[in-house]
Coordinates of C-alpha atoms and ligand atoms in Angstrom, one line a residue:
M12 CA 95.5 103.1 87.6
C13 CA 91.6 102.5 88.4
G14 CA 90.1 102.1 91.3
I15 CA 87.4 101.3 93.5
V16 CA 85.2 102.9 96.6
G17 CA 81.8 101.1 97.7
Y18 CA 79.4 101.8 101.2
V19 CA 77.2 100.8 102.4
G20 CA 75.2 102.3 105.9
N21 CA 73.1 104.9 107.0
Q22 CA 74.6 108.0 105.0
K23 CA 73.9 108.9 101.5
A24 CA 75.7 106.8 99.5
A25 CA 77.2 109.2 97.1
P26 CA 78.7 111.4 99.1
V27 CA 80.8 109.0 100.6
L28 CA 81.5 107.5 97.4
I29 CA 82.5 111.3 95.5
E30 CA 84.9 111.6 99.0
G31 CA 86.3 109.1 98.6
L32 CA 86.4 109.0 94.7
A33 CA 88.5 112.3 94.9
R34 CA 91.1 110.6 97.7
L35 CA 91.9 107.4 94.6
E36 CA 92.4 110.7 92.4
Y37 CA 96.4 110.5 92.5
R38 CA 96.5 107.2 90.8
G39 CA 95.8 108.2 87.5
Y40 CA 92.6 108.0 85.3
D41 CA 90.8 108.8 83.0
S42 CA 86.8 108.6 83.9
A43 CA 85.4 108.1 86.5
G44 CA 81.3 107.0 88.3
I45 CA 78.9 105.7 91.0
A46 CA 75.9 103.8 90.7
I47 CA 73.1 104.4 93.5
L48 CA 70.6 101.8 94.9
G49 CA 67.9 103.6 96.0
V50 CA 63.8 103.1 96.7
G51 CA 63.2 103.3 93.1
G52 CA 66.1 101.2 91.7
T53 CA 69.3 102.1 90.4
Q54 CA 70.6 105.3 89.3
V55 CA 74.5 105.6 87.1
F56 CA 76.1 108.3 86.2
R57 CA 79.3 108.4 84.6
K58 CA 82.1 111.2 83.3
V59 CA 84.6 111.6 81.6
G60 CA 86.8 113.4 82.8
R61 CA 87.9 114.8 86.9
V62 CA 85.8 113.6 89.5
R63 CA 84.4 117.0 90.7
D64 CA 82.8 116.6 86.8
L65 CA 80.9 113.6 87.8
E66 CA 79.8 115.7 91.1
A67 CA 78.5 118.4 89.2
S68 CA 76.8 116.8 87.2
L69 CA 74.5 114.6 90.0
P70 CA 70.8 115.1 90.8
K71 CA 70.6 117.5 94.1
R72 CA 68.3 114.7 95.8
L73 CA 70.5 111.3 95.9
T74 CA 69.3 109.7 98.8
G75 CA 70.7 106.5 98.4
R76 CA 72.5 104.0 101.1
V77 CA 74.0 101.5 99.2
G78 CA 76.6 102.0 96.2
I79 CA 79.5 101.7 94.2
G80 CA 82.1 103.9 92.4
H81 CA 84.9 103.4 90.4
T82 CA 88.3 105.4 88.7
R83 CA 89.2 104.7 85.3
W84 CA 92.4 103.9 84.1
A85 CA 91.8 103.1 80.5
T86 CA 92.8 99.7 78.5
H87 CA 90.3 97.8 77.1
G88 CA 88.4 101.2 74.8
P89 CA 89.3 104.6 74.6
A90 CA 88.2 107.1 77.7
T91 CA 84.1 107.6 77.2
E92 CA 81.2 107.7 79.5
A93 CA 80.1 104.8 77.9
N94 CA 83.5 103.2 79.0
A95 CA 83.4 104.0 82.1
H96 CA 82.3 101.8 85.3
P97 CA 79.6 101.1 86.9
Q98 CA 78.6 98.2 84.0
T99 CA 75.7 97.5 83.7
S100 CA 73.4 93.9 82.8
A101 CA 70.9 95.2 79.7
D102 CA 68.1 95.3 82.7
G103 CA 70.4 97.7 84.9
R104 CA 69.8 95.3 87.3
I105 CA 73.6 94.9 88.0
S106 CA 76.3 97.0 88.7
V107 CA 79.7 96.8 88.5
V108 CA 82.9 97.9 89.0
H109 CA 86.2 96.4 88.3
N110 CA 89.8 96.6 88.6
G111 CA 92.3 94.5 86.6
I112 CA 92.2 92.8 83.0
I113 CA 90.2 89.5 81.8
D114 CA 91.7 87.6 80.0
N115 CA 88.8 85.9 77.3
A116 CA 87.1 88.5 77.7
A117 CA 86.2 88.7 74.0
A118 CA 85.9 85.5 73.8
L119 CA 83.2 86.0 76.1
R120 CA 81.4 89.3 74.6
E121 CA 81.4 87.2 71.2
R122 CA 79.3 83.6 73.0
L123 CA 77.1 86.6 74.7
A124 CA 76.8 88.5 71.2
A125 CA 75.7 85.2 70.3
R126 CA 72.3 84.6 72.6
G127 CA 71.1 88.4 71.6
V128 CA 73.0 90.4 74.2
T129 CA 73.5 93.5 72.9
F130 CA 76.8 95.2 74.4
T131 CA 77.1 99.0 75.3
S132 CA 80.7 99.6 75.8
D133 CA 83.9 98.3 75.0
T134 CA 84.6 96.8 78.8
D135 CA 85.9 93.7 80.0
T136 CA 83.7 94.8 82.3
E137 CA 80.2 94.5 81.1
V138 CA 80.8 91.1 80.8
I139 CA 81.1 90.2 83.9
A140 CA 77.4 92.4 84.7
H141 CA 76.0 90.2 81.7
L142 CA 77.0 86.7 83.1
I143 CA 75.8 87.7 86.9
A144 CA 72.7 88.4 85.4
R145 CA 72.4 86.0 82.9
S146 CA 73.5 83.2 86.3
E147 CA 70.1 81.6 87.6
A148 CA 71.9 81.0 90.6
G149 CA 69.7 82.2 93.7
T150 CA 71.7 84.8 95.5
L151 CA 73.4 87.7 93.9
E152 CA 77.0 85.6 95.8
A153 CA 76.3 82.7 93.9
A154 CA 75.4 84.0 90.9
V155 CA 79.2 86.2 91.3
L156 CA 81.1 83.4 91.5
D157 CA 78.7 81.9 88.7
A158 CA 80.4 84.5 86.3
L159 CA 83.5 84.4 87.9
S160 CA 84.0 80.6 87.1
R161 CA 83.5 81.6 84.0
V162 CA 86.6 84.4 83.7
T163 CA 90.2 84.7 83.4
G164 CA 92.5 86.8 84.5
T165 CA 92.5 89.3 87.3
Y166 CA 90.0 91.5 89.2
A167 CA 88.6 93.4 92.2
L168 CA 85.2 93.7 91.4
A169 CA 82.5 95.2 93.1
V170 CA 78.8 94.4 92.4
I171 CA 75.3 96.0 93.3
D172 CA 72.4 93.8 92.9
E173 CA 68.3 95.5 92.7
R174 CA 66.8 92.2 93.6
H175 CA 69.4 92.2 96.8
P176 CA 69.4 96.1 97.4
D177 CA 71.1 95.6 101.3
R178 CA 74.3 94.2 99.5
I179 CA 77.5 94.9 98.2
V180 CA 79.3 91.3 97.0
A181 CA 83.1 91.7 96.7
A182 CA 85.5 89.9 94.7
R183 CA 89.5 90.2 94.7
N184 CA 91.4 88.2 92.5
G185 CA 95.5 89.5 91.7
S186 CA 94.3 93.2 92.1
P187 CA 94.1 94.9 95.9
L188 CA 90.4 95.0 97.8
I189 CA 90.2 96.0 101.2
L190 CA 86.8 96.6 103.0
G191 CA 86.0 99.4 105.6
V192 CA 84.2 98.0 109.2
G193 CA 82.9 101.8 110.7
D194 CA 79.3 101.8 113.4
H195 CA 76.8 99.8 111.2
E196 CA 78.1 101.1 107.7
M197 CA 80.9 99.4 105.4
F198 CA 83.3 100.7 103.0
I199 CA 84.9 99.3 100.4
A200 CA 88.2 100.5 98.3
S201 CA 90.5 99.3 96.0
D202 CA 93.3 101.5 98.4
L203 CA 93.6 102.8 102.2
A204 CA 93.2 106.3 101.0
A205 CA 90.1 106.2 100.2
L206 CA 89.1 104.3 103.9
V207 CA 91.1 106.4 106.3
R208 CA 88.9 109.1 106.9
H209 CA 85.9 107.0 108.2
T210 CA 87.6 104.3 109.7
T211 CA 91.4 102.5 110.6
S212 CA 89.3 98.9 111.0
V213 CA 90.0 96.8 107.8
V214 CA 89.7 93.2 106.2
H215 CA 92.6 92.9 103.7
L216 CA 91.1 90.0 101.0
D217 CA 92.8 87.3 99.3
D218 CA 92.9 86.5 96.1
G219 CA 90.5 84.2 95.2
E220 CA 88.3 85.8 98.1
L221 CA 84.6 87.2 98.1
A222 CA 82.5 89.5 100.6
T223 CA 79.4 90.2 101.4
V224 CA 78.4 93.6 103.1
T225 CA 75.4 94.8 104.3
T226 CA 75.2 97.7 107.1
A227 CA 75.2 94.0 109.7
G228 CA 78.4 94.2 108.8
F229 CA 80.6 91.4 106.4
R230 CA 81.1 87.9 106.0
T231 CA 84.3 86.8 103.5
F232 CA 84.1 83.3 102.1
S233 CA 86.5 80.9 99.0
R234 CA 85.4 80.0 96.1
E235 CA 83.7 77.0 97.1
Q236 CA 81.8 79.6 99.8
E237 CA 83.1 78.5 102.9
N238 CA 83.8 80.8 104.8
T239 CA 87.0 82.3 106.0
A240 CA 86.0 84.2 109.2
K241 CA 88.2 87.5 108.9
A242 CA 88.6 89.5 111.5
P243 CA 89.7 92.8 110.9
T244 CA 92.9 94.4 112.0
S245 CA 93.6 98.3 112.5
V246 CA 95.1 100.4 110.1
D247 CA 98.6 102.8 111.4
I248 CA 97.2 105.9 109.2
D249 CA 96.4 109.3 109.8
I250 CA 94.4 111.1 108.2
E251 CA 96.1 114.4 108.0
E252 CA 98.9 112.4 106.5
V253 CA 96.8 112.3 103.0
D254 CA 95.4 115.5 103.4
L255 CA 98.0 119.0 101.5
A256 CA 98.1 121.2 104.7
E257 CA 100.4 124.2 103.8
H258 CA 100.9 122.9 100.4
Q259 CA 100.4 123.6 97.0
H260 CA 101.8 119.6 96.3
Y261 CA 101.6 116.1 97.1
M262 CA 104.6 116.1 95.5
H263 CA 106.3 118.8 97.7
K264 CA 104.5 117.8 101.1
E265 CA 105.7 114.3 101.2
I266 CA 109.0 115.7 100.1
F267 CA 108.6 117.9 102.9
D268 CA 108.1 114.8 105.1
Q269 CA 111.1 113.3 105.3
P270 CA 112.9 114.3 107.7
Y271 CA 109.8 113.4 110.4
S272 CA 109.2 110.0 108.1
I273 CA 113.1 108.5 108.5
E274 CA 113.0 109.3 112.5
R275 CA 109.9 107.4 112.4
M276 CA 111.3 104.2 110.4
L277 CA 114.7 104.2 112.1
R278 CA 112.9 104.1 115.3
G279 CA 113.4 101.5 117.2
R280 CA 115.3 99.7 114.4
L281 CA 119.1 100.6 115.9
D282 CA 120.8 98.5 118.2
E283 CA 123.9 101.3 118.9
R284 CA 125.3 98.9 121.5
F285 CA 126.0 95.8 118.9
G286 CA 126.4 98.7 116.0
T287 CA 123.6 96.8 113.5
A288 CA 119.7 96.9 112.7
R289 CA 116.9 95.3 114.2
L290 CA 114.5 94.3 111.9
D291 CA 112.9 91.3 113.1
G292 CA 109.5 90.9 110.5
L293 CA 112.8 89.8 108.1
N294 CA 112.0 86.7 110.2
L295 CA 115.8 84.8 109.6
G296 CA 118.7 84.7 112.3
P297 CA 121.5 85.1 112.4
R298 CA 122.2 81.8 110.5
E299 CA 120.0 82.0 107.7
L300 CA 121.5 85.1 107.4
R301 CA 124.8 84.5 107.0
G302 CA 123.8 81.5 104.9
F303 CA 123.2 83.7 102.0
R304 CA 125.9 83.8 99.6
R305 CA 124.4 86.3 96.9
V306 CA 121.4 89.5 96.6
K307 CA 119.3 89.7 94.1
I308 CA 117.0 92.7 94.5
L309 CA 113.5 93.4 91.7
G310 CA 110.7 96.4 91.3
C311 CA 110.9 99.1 89.2
G312 CA 110.7 102.6 88.4
S313 CA 112.6 104.3 91.4
A314 CA 112.4 101.3 93.4
Y315 CA 114.8 99.8 90.6
Y316 CA 116.3 102.6 91.4
A317 CA 116.7 102.4 94.9
G318 CA 117.7 98.4 94.5
Q319 CA 120.3 99.8 92.8
I320 CA 121.3 101.7 95.5
G321 CA 120.8 99.7 97.9
A322 CA 122.9 96.7 95.7
S323 CA 126.0 98.8 96.5
M324 CA 125.2 99.7 100.3
I325 CA 124.8 95.5 101.0
E326 CA 128.1 95.1 98.3
E327 CA 130.8 97.4 100.9
L328 CA 128.7 96.6 104.0
A329 CA 128.8 93.2 104.1
R330 CA 130.9 92.2 100.5
I331 CA 127.9 90.0 99.6
P332 CA 127.6 90.4 95.6
A333 CA 124.4 92.2 95.1
D334 CA 122.2 93.3 92.0
A335 CA 119.2 94.8 91.6
E336 CA 116.8 93.9 88.3
P337 CA 113.8 95.5 86.5
A338 CA 111.2 93.5 88.6
S339 CA 109.7 93.4 84.6
E340 CA 112.7 91.7 82.9
F341 CA 113.0 89.2 85.6
R342 CA 109.9 87.5 85.3
Y343 CA 110.0 86.6 81.5
R344 CA 113.3 85.4 81.5
N345 CA 113.3 82.1 83.3
P346 CA 115.0 83.1 86.3
I347 CA 117.0 80.6 87.5
I348 CA 116.5 80.9 91.1
E349 CA 119.8 79.3 93.6
P350 CA 118.9 78.7 96.4
D351 CA 121.5 80.4 98.9
T352 CA 120.5 84.3 97.3
L353 CA 118.5 86.3 98.8
Y354 CA 115.9 87.7 96.4
V355 CA 114.1 91.0 97.8
A356 CA 111.8 92.2 96.4
V357 CA 111.3 96.3 96.7
S358 CA 108.1 98.4 96.0
Q359 CA 106.1 101.1 97.5
S360 CA 102.3 100.1 96.6
G361 CA 103.1 96.8 97.4
E362 CA 100.5 96.4 94.5
T363 CA 103.1 96.9 91.4
A364 CA 102.2 93.6 88.6
D365 CA 105.6 93.0 87.4
T366 CA 107.1 92.8 90.7
A367 CA 104.1 90.8 92.2
F368 CA 104.9 88.2 89.9
A369 CA 108.9 87.9 90.1
V370 CA 108.0 87.6 93.8
Q371 CA 105.7 84.2 92.8
E372 CA 108.1 83.3 90.7
V373 CA 110.8 83.2 92.7
K374 CA 108.4 81.4 95.4
R375 CA 107.3 78.7 92.5
K376 CA 111.3 78.0 92.7
G377 CA 111.8 77.5 96.1
G378 CA 113.4 80.8 96.7
E379 CA 113.4 82.5 99.6
I380 CA 112.3 86.1 99.5
I381 CA 111.5 89.1 101.6
G382 CA 110.3 92.3 101.0
L383 CA 111.0 96.8 100.9
V384 CA 107.2 97.7 100.8
N385 CA 105.0 100.2 102.4
V386 CA 101.7 99.9 102.0
V387 CA 101.2 97.1 105.1
G388 CA 99.1 94.1 104.3
S389 CA 99.5 95.0 100.4
T390 CA 100.2 91.4 98.2
I391 CA 104.0 91.6 98.0
A392 CA 104.1 92.2 101.9
R393 CA 101.5 89.3 102.2
D394 CA 102.9 87.0 99.3
S395 CA 106.7 87.8 100.5
D396 CA 108.1 85.2 103.2
G397 CA 109.5 88.2 105.4
G398 CA 110.0 91.9 105.0
V399 CA 111.0 95.5 106.4
Y400 CA 108.0 97.7 106.6
L401 CA 109.2 101.1 105.0
H402 CA 106.6 103.6 107.4
A403 CA 106.8 106.5 104.7
G404 CA 102.6 106.5 105.2
P405 CA 100.6 107.1 102.2
E406 CA 102.5 108.6 99.5
I407 CA 99.8 110.4 96.8
A408 CA 101.8 111.3 94.0
V409 CA 102.8 109.8 91.2
A410 CA 106.6 110.4 90.8
S411 CA 107.7 108.8 94.0
T412 CA 109.7 110.8 96.6
K413 CA 110.3 109.6 100.1
A414 CA 109.5 106.3 99.5
L415 CA 112.9 105.8 97.5
T416 CA 114.4 107.4 100.6
H417 CA 112.2 105.1 103.1
M418 CA 114.1 102.2 100.4
A419 CA 117.5 103.6 100.6
T420 CA 117.0 103.7 104.4
G421 CA 115.3 100.8 105.0
F422 CA 118.8 99.0 102.4
A423 CA 121.5 100.7 104.5
M424 CA 119.6 98.6 107.9
L425 CA 119.4 95.8 105.9
A426 CA 123.0 95.9 104.8
L427 CA 124.0 96.9 108.3
L428 CA 122.4 93.9 109.3
L429 CA 124.5 91.4 107.0
G430 CA 127.3 93.2 107.3
R431 CA 127.0 92.2 111.0
V432 CA 126.4 88.7 110.6
R433 CA 129.8 88.8 108.8
D434 CA 133.1 91.2 108.8
L435 CA 131.9 94.4 109.3
S436 CA 133.1 95.5 112.9
I437 CA 130.9 97.0 115.6
S438 CA 132.9 100.3 115.8
D439 CA 131.6 100.2 112.1
G440 CA 128.2 99.7 112.5
Q441 CA 128.1 102.1 115.6
R442 CA 129.6 104.5 112.7
I443 CA 126.6 103.3 110.6
I444 CA 124.7 103.6 112.6
A445 CA 125.7 107.3 113.2
G446 CA 125.1 108.7 109.9
L447 CA 122.4 106.9 109.7
Q448 CA 120.5 108.7 112.9
S449 CA 122.1 112.0 111.1
L450 CA 119.8 111.6 108.4
P451 CA 116.6 113.6 109.4
G452 CA 118.2 116.4 110.4
Q453 CA 120.3 116.6 107.1
I454 CA 117.6 116.4 105.4
K455 CA 115.8 119.1 106.9
E456 CA 119.2 120.9 106.4
I457 CA 118.8 120.4 102.3
V458 CA 115.1 121.4 101.5
S459 CA 115.5 124.4 104.0
E460 CA 117.4 125.4 100.6
E461 CA 114.5 125.0 98.3
A462 CA 114.7 129.0 97.2
H463 CA 118.0 128.0 95.8
I464 CA 117.5 124.7 94.0
A465 CA 114.2 126.7 92.7
A466 CA 116.6 129.5 91.4
V467 CA 118.5 126.5 90.1
A468 CA 115.3 124.5 88.8
G469 CA 114.3 128.2 86.7
G470 CA 117.4 127.9 84.8
L471 CA 117.0 124.0 84.0
A472 CA 113.2 124.1 82.6
G473 CA 114.4 125.9 79.5
A474 CA 115.9 122.7 78.1
Q475 CA 115.0 120.5 76.4
S476 CA 117.5 117.9 77.1
L477 CA 119.9 117.0 80.3
F478 CA 121.7 114.9 81.0
F479 CA 122.2 113.5 84.9
I480 CA 125.6 111.7 85.6
G481 CA 127.0 110.2 88.2
R482 CA 129.8 107.2 88.3
V483 CA 129.0 104.2 91.1
R484 CA 127.2 104.8 94.2
G485 CA 126.0 108.1 92.8
F486 CA 125.1 106.5 89.2
P487 CA 121.9 105.5 90.8
V488 CA 121.4 108.7 92.1
A489 CA 121.9 110.0 89.1
R490 CA 119.2 108.1 87.1
E491 CA 116.5 108.9 89.9
G492 CA 117.5 112.4 89.3
A493 CA 116.7 111.7 85.8
Q494 CA 113.5 110.2 86.2
K495 CA 111.9 112.7 88.4
F496 CA 113.0 115.2 86.0
K497 CA 111.4 113.1 83.1
E498 CA 108.4 112.2 85.0
V499 CA 106.7 115.7 86.4
S500 CA 109.0 118.3 83.7
Y501 CA 108.2 116.1 80.7
R502 CA 111.6 117.2 79.7
H503 CA 113.9 114.9 78.4
A504 CA 116.7 113.6 80.6
E505 CA 119.0 110.9 80.5
A506 CA 120.9 109.4 83.4
Y507 CA 124.5 108.3 82.5
Q508 CA 128.1 107.3 84.2
T509 CA 130.1 109.8 84.2
S510 CA 132.7 107.9 83.4
E511 CA 131.3 106.8 80.1
L512 CA 130.5 109.9 78.5
K513 CA 133.8 110.1 76.4
H514 CA 132.6 106.7 74.9
G515 CA 129.7 108.7 73.2
P516 CA 127.7 111.1 74.7
L517 CA 130.1 113.3 74.8
A518 CA 129.2 114.1 71.4
L519 CA 125.6 115.8 72.3
I520 CA 127.3 118.4 74.6
D521 CA 127.0 122.0 73.3
E522 CA 125.6 125.4 75.1
T523 CA 122.0 123.9 74.9
M524 CA 122.1 120.4 76.8
P525 CA 122.4 120.7 80.6
T526 CA 124.6 118.2 82.5
V527 CA 123.3 117.5 86.2
S528 CA 126.5 116.1 87.9
I529 CA 126.4 114.3 91.6
L530 CA 129.9 115.1 92.4
P531 CA 129.8 113.6 96.4
D532 CA 132.8 113.6 97.9
D533 CA 134.6 110.7 97.8
E534 CA 137.4 108.2 96.4
L535 CA 136.1 109.3 92.6
T536 CA 136.1 113.5 93.5
D537 CA 139.5 114.1 91.0
R538 CA 137.7 111.5 88.5
N539 CA 134.5 113.3 88.7
L540 CA 135.9 116.2 88.6
A541 CA 137.7 116.3 85.5
A542 CA 135.3 114.1 83.9
L543 CA 133.1 117.8 84.4
Q544 CA 135.8 119.1 82.4
Q545 CA 135.0 117.6 79.5
V546 CA 131.3 119.3 79.3
T547 CA 132.4 122.6 80.0
A548 CA 135.3 122.5 77.7
R549 CA 131.9 122.2 74.7
N550 CA 130.2 124.8 76.3
G551 CA 128.1 122.8 78.3
P552 CA 125.8 124.4 80.8
I553 CA 126.7 122.4 84.2
V554 CA 124.6 122.2 87.7
V555 CA 126.8 120.3 90.3
I556 CA 125.3 118.1 93.1
T557 CA 128.0 117.9 95.6
H558 CA 129.1 118.4 99.2
P559 CA 130.3 121.2 100.9
G560 CA 134.0 122.3 99.6
V561 CA 134.4 120.3 96.8
I562 CA 133.8 122.9 94.1
D563 CA 135.6 126.3 95.4
D564 CA 134.3 128.3 92.3
P565 CA 131.7 130.4 92.8
A566 CA 130.7 130.7 89.2
I567 CA 129.5 127.0 89.3
P568 CA 125.6 126.4 90.1
Q569 CA 126.2 124.1 93.0
I570 CA 124.0 122.6 95.7
T571 CA 125.4 121.5 98.3
V572 CA 124.1 118.5 100.8
P573 CA 125.4 117.7 104.1
K574 CA 128.4 114.9 104.2
N575 CA 127.4 112.1 105.7
E576 CA 129.2 108.2 105.6
S577 CA 130.4 107.9 102.4
E578 CA 127.8 104.5 101.9
L579 CA 124.8 106.5 103.0
D580 CA 125.6 109.8 100.6
P581 CA 123.2 108.4 98.1
I582 CA 120.5 108.7 100.6
L583 CA 121.0 112.6 101.1
L584 CA 121.8 113.6 97.3
T585 CA 118.8 112.2 95.6
I586 CA 116.9 115.2 97.8
P587 CA 118.1 117.9 96.0
L588 CA 117.0 116.6 92.9
Q589 CA 113.4 115.4 93.7
L590 CA 113.2 119.6 94.9
L591 CA 114.9 120.2 91.0
A592 CA 112.1 118.2 89.1
Y593 CA 109.5 119.6 91.1
H594 CA 110.0 123.6 90.5
A595 CA 111.3 122.7 87.0
A596 CA 107.1 121.6 86.9
L597 CA 106.2 124.5 88.6
A598 CA 107.9 126.5 86.2
L599 CA 106.8 125.1 83.2
G600 CA 103.2 125.3 84.9
L601 CA 102.5 121.6 84.9
D602 CA 100.0 119.3 86.6
I603 CA 102.8 117.7 89.1
D604 CA 100.7 115.7 91.4
K605 CA 99.4 113.6 87.7
P606 CA 101.9 114.0 85.0
R607 CA 100.2 112.8 82.0
N608 CA 99.9 109.2 80.9
L609 CA 101.4 107.9 84.4
A610 CA 99.4 105.8 87.2
K611 CA 100.4 105.6 91.0
S612 CA 100.7 102.0 91.3
V613 CA 100.9 100.0 88.1
T614 CA 99.2 97.0 88.6
V615 CA 98.5 95.4 85.7
E616 CA 101.0 94.6 82.8
Ligands
LIG22 C1 108.4 107.0 89.5 C2 107.5 106.1 90.2 C3 107.5 104.7 89.8 C4 107.6 103.6 90.9 C5 106.9 102.2 90.1 C6 107.2 101.6 91.4 O1 108.5 108.3 90.4 O2 106.7 106.9 90.9 O3 108.4 104.7 89.0 O4 108.6 103.3 91.3 O5 106.3 102.2 89.3 O6 106.1 101.7 92.0 P1 106.2 100.7 93.2 O7 107.6 101.9 94.3 O8 105.0 101.2 93.8 O9 106.3 99.5 93.3

């Protein structure tokens, strides 16, 4: 989705902004622009297409040291140069970049047009630029507040003004915005990825909060203009984590990160002596944990599938009824919030609008909600009552890989903790801990089979349509496998419960329709094998994701993963599916890190 960067300091602003925008490319966008405040006034450059096209269009001498930049993902009006940001006031004095949606933009446009304002774009953002320019308030801060008092909707915005050339004013309401604190320089960004090359000292703005940044530092304040006196915090993020290193794509890098990132995630969180997990961030003691009679997990897309994996871990290990629901549905159905249910929001970005809204809905009705979130300090992390950080490191590729395995691993630890305050024995707890500790080494083994998986993927890439099947623990794995495959290869991939094949979808099976079967070595192996015969009997090609020793026929294409505890097997079974999707997309020559029509974090409805 859209990205914001801003800079004020002693360096030339343009290269800093361009570099920041390039770091935000992964979020998905269709146009980009910058505005630079220099001696002669503001210069605005906008371009449809890539940040590198914008960069190529810039004049050589662009010396201004204050500026704002934006990558736009079209919402109001098509992707054109006129609709790209920054948007400016009629006289060019005010420039604005904006993420989010202004709900009353149409009414405001009409009112402004009636007063003689001519609009040059279809955007809701242009309305803000005109409102600020027309405000009679004396300072830029007061003019921004004046404008914002007239708009309803969500925004993160950054504003520059030729009359106040030493500053950027930023505001946040429902869309993330972060300040980066440097040495006599300040940065603004909608995403940490744009800041990390420059600073790890950051300030997260809250909803309803504004900030002024100058070379002298920053001031945060409320809508009532009262200082909110935020202190910077240090973020634990490494520039190497956002660089491609030797990998061709971020998706590939992030798949190969997993052995190390999972090891990091587990560090200090497993208590071998008592066979339990230490999750201090939950802010829930044993008595409170014992009190929950149900667990409800809320997330979207792959996070929802991770939630389904988590629900079955919780049911198996803690014997508490648990289920997952898409947050995007939950928020609209006036959900019944029960006092003895533990609600869990799961999100990589921590900014997905549907999930963030579901968190608010639970809290508004007095429910207890914790977050399993990757991005530290994100909206969902801050709005939840407690939580477990995923520590996956930055996930840049649009298609989620390592975040999903971290979510599933986080759920395994939560299930272990909930189990151990109930009836799970110490020895069973220790069995799960040993399983968790084996994950990094086992993931290494799986990714070392890349060449074989790539060959299998090559065979699947030609199919127009595929089934991914699994049952019980394996079903969310199949759903995630289909999701990954369709996202990056644009092939139709549908997940089904293996048990449901014969109730309808079998009609589609023929020699052109491959089936990828999740077939672990567990209590359902024989049933799954029998179902697979229904496919092969109809000449359907198959690929089996399984454990060693399950399939003894070498003619059946298979990818084996090391066996772990049955409850944890889903974590490992997802890994070859990530590589399968990656290599199918690679064989098809597609834009793997930025699949068409998709954005990294969906911060609008
Ligand atoms: C799938 C994918 C999306 C996200 C979903 C939730 O590969 O990336 O389905 O999983 O949009 O995003 P987060 O986890 O940021 O809330």
